XYZ file of C-alpha atoms in Angstrom:
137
model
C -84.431 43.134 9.764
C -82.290 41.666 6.819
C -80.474 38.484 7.922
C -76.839 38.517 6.933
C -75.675 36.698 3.442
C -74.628 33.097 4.267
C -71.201 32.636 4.830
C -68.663 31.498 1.624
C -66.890 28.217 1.935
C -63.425 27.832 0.795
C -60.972 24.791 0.867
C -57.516 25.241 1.283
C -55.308 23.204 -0.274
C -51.662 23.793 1.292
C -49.428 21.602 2.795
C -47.363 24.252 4.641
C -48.554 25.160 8.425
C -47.780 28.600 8.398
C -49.235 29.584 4.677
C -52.535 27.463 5.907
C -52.601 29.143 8.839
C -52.457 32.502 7.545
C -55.066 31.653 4.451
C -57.074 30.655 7.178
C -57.129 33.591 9.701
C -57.398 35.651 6.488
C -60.911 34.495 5.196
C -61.904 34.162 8.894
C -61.539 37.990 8.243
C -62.828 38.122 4.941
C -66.178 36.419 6.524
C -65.529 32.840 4.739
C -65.284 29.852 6.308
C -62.330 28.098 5.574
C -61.895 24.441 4.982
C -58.102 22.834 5.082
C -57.049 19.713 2.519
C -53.378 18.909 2.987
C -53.120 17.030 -0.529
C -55.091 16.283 -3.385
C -56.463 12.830 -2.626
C -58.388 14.439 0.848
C -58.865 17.821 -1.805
C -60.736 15.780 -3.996
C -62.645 13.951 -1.256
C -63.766 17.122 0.469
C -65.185 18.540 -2.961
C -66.646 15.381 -3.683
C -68.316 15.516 -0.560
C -69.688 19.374 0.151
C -69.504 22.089 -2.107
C -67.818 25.264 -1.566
C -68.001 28.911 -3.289
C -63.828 28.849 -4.194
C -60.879 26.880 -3.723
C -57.540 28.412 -2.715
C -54.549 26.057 -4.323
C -50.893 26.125 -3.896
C -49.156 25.714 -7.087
C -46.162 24.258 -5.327
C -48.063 21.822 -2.264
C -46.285 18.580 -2.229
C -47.933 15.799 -3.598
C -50.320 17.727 -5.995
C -50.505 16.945 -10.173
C -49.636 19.880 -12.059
C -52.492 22.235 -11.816
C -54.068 22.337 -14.308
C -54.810 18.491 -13.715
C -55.839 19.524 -9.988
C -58.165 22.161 -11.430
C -59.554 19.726 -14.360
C -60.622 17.161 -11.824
C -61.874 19.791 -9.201
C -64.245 21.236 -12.047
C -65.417 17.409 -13.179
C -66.326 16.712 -9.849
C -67.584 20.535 -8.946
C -68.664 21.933 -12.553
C -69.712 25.374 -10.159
C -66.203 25.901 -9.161
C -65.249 26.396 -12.824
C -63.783 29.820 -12.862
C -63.508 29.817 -8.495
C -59.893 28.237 -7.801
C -57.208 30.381 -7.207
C -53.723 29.602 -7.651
C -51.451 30.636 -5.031
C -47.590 30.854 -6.466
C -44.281 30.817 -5.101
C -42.482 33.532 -7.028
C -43.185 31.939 -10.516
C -40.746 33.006 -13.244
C -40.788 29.159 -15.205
C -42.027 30.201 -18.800
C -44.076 26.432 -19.175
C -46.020 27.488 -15.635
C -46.642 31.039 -16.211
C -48.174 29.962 -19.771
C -49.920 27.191 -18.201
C -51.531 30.001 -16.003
C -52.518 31.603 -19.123
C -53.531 28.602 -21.150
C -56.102 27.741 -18.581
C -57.098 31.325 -17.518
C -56.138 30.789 -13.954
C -56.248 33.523 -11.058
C -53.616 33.510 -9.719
C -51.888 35.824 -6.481
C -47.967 35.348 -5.730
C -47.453 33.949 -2.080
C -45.752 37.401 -1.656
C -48.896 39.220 -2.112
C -51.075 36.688 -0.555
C -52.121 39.225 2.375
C -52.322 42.262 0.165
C -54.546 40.668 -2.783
C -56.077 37.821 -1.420
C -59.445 39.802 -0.665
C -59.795 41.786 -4.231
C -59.289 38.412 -5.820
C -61.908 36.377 -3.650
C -64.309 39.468 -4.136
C -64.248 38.966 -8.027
C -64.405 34.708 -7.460
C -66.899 35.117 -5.303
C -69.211 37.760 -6.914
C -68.901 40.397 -4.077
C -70.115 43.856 -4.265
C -67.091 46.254 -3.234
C -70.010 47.017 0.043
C -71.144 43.878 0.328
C -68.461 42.582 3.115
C -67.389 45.719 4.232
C -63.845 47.384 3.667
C -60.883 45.403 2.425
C -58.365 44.248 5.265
């Protein structure tokens, strides 16, 4: 009998309840375990202390650099996770951010879409097979 893949670990960084609390119950569906950082000194302190597979980041948390800061000093401390944080936006229509985006070559979902993409764009971070976890939410 084939044991089941071990189980992804993703931090959350998000300082608002309700958006945590629905990232959360969302991987818990997805079949990751999910972490919670409310800002990016405990963010930083959490990678620096376990690793995880992907890191989901609001672009707009309070008390975060800009990030492409928060995603330079999650990748010095966690070179794996280069590639593995996704940017959660507000509805972004600032030029300088959505060219930041860009610049760095950050994946990125709109808040809006959170529930309807968040899967698809974990699947590609993550390396799953479209089989491999089962049907999409």
């Amino acid at each position: 009998m084939a044991s089941a893949p071990p189980r992804r670990k993703v931090l959350i960084v998000e300082d608002e309840p309700s958006i945590r609390n629905v990232l959360y119950v969302l991987l818990a569906g997805l079949g990751c375990d999910g972490q919670i950082a409310y800002d990016a000194r405990q963010a930083l302190s959490m990678i620096r202390q376990d690793c995880f597979d992907a890191v989901l980041l609001d672009l707009r948390a309070a008390n975060l650099p800009p990030a492409d800061q928060m995603v330079s000093a999650i990748t010095a401390l966690r070179p794996s996770l280069v590639g593995r944080v996704l940017v959660i936006t507000g509805e972004v229509a600032d030029p300088d951010t959505l060219a930041m985006l860009e610049r760095c070559a950050l994946p990125h979902v709109p808040r809006s879409r959170v529930v309807s993409e968040l899967w698809e764009r974990l699947r590609t971070l993550l390396g799953f097979a479209a089989s491999q976890a089962g049907s999409s939410p």
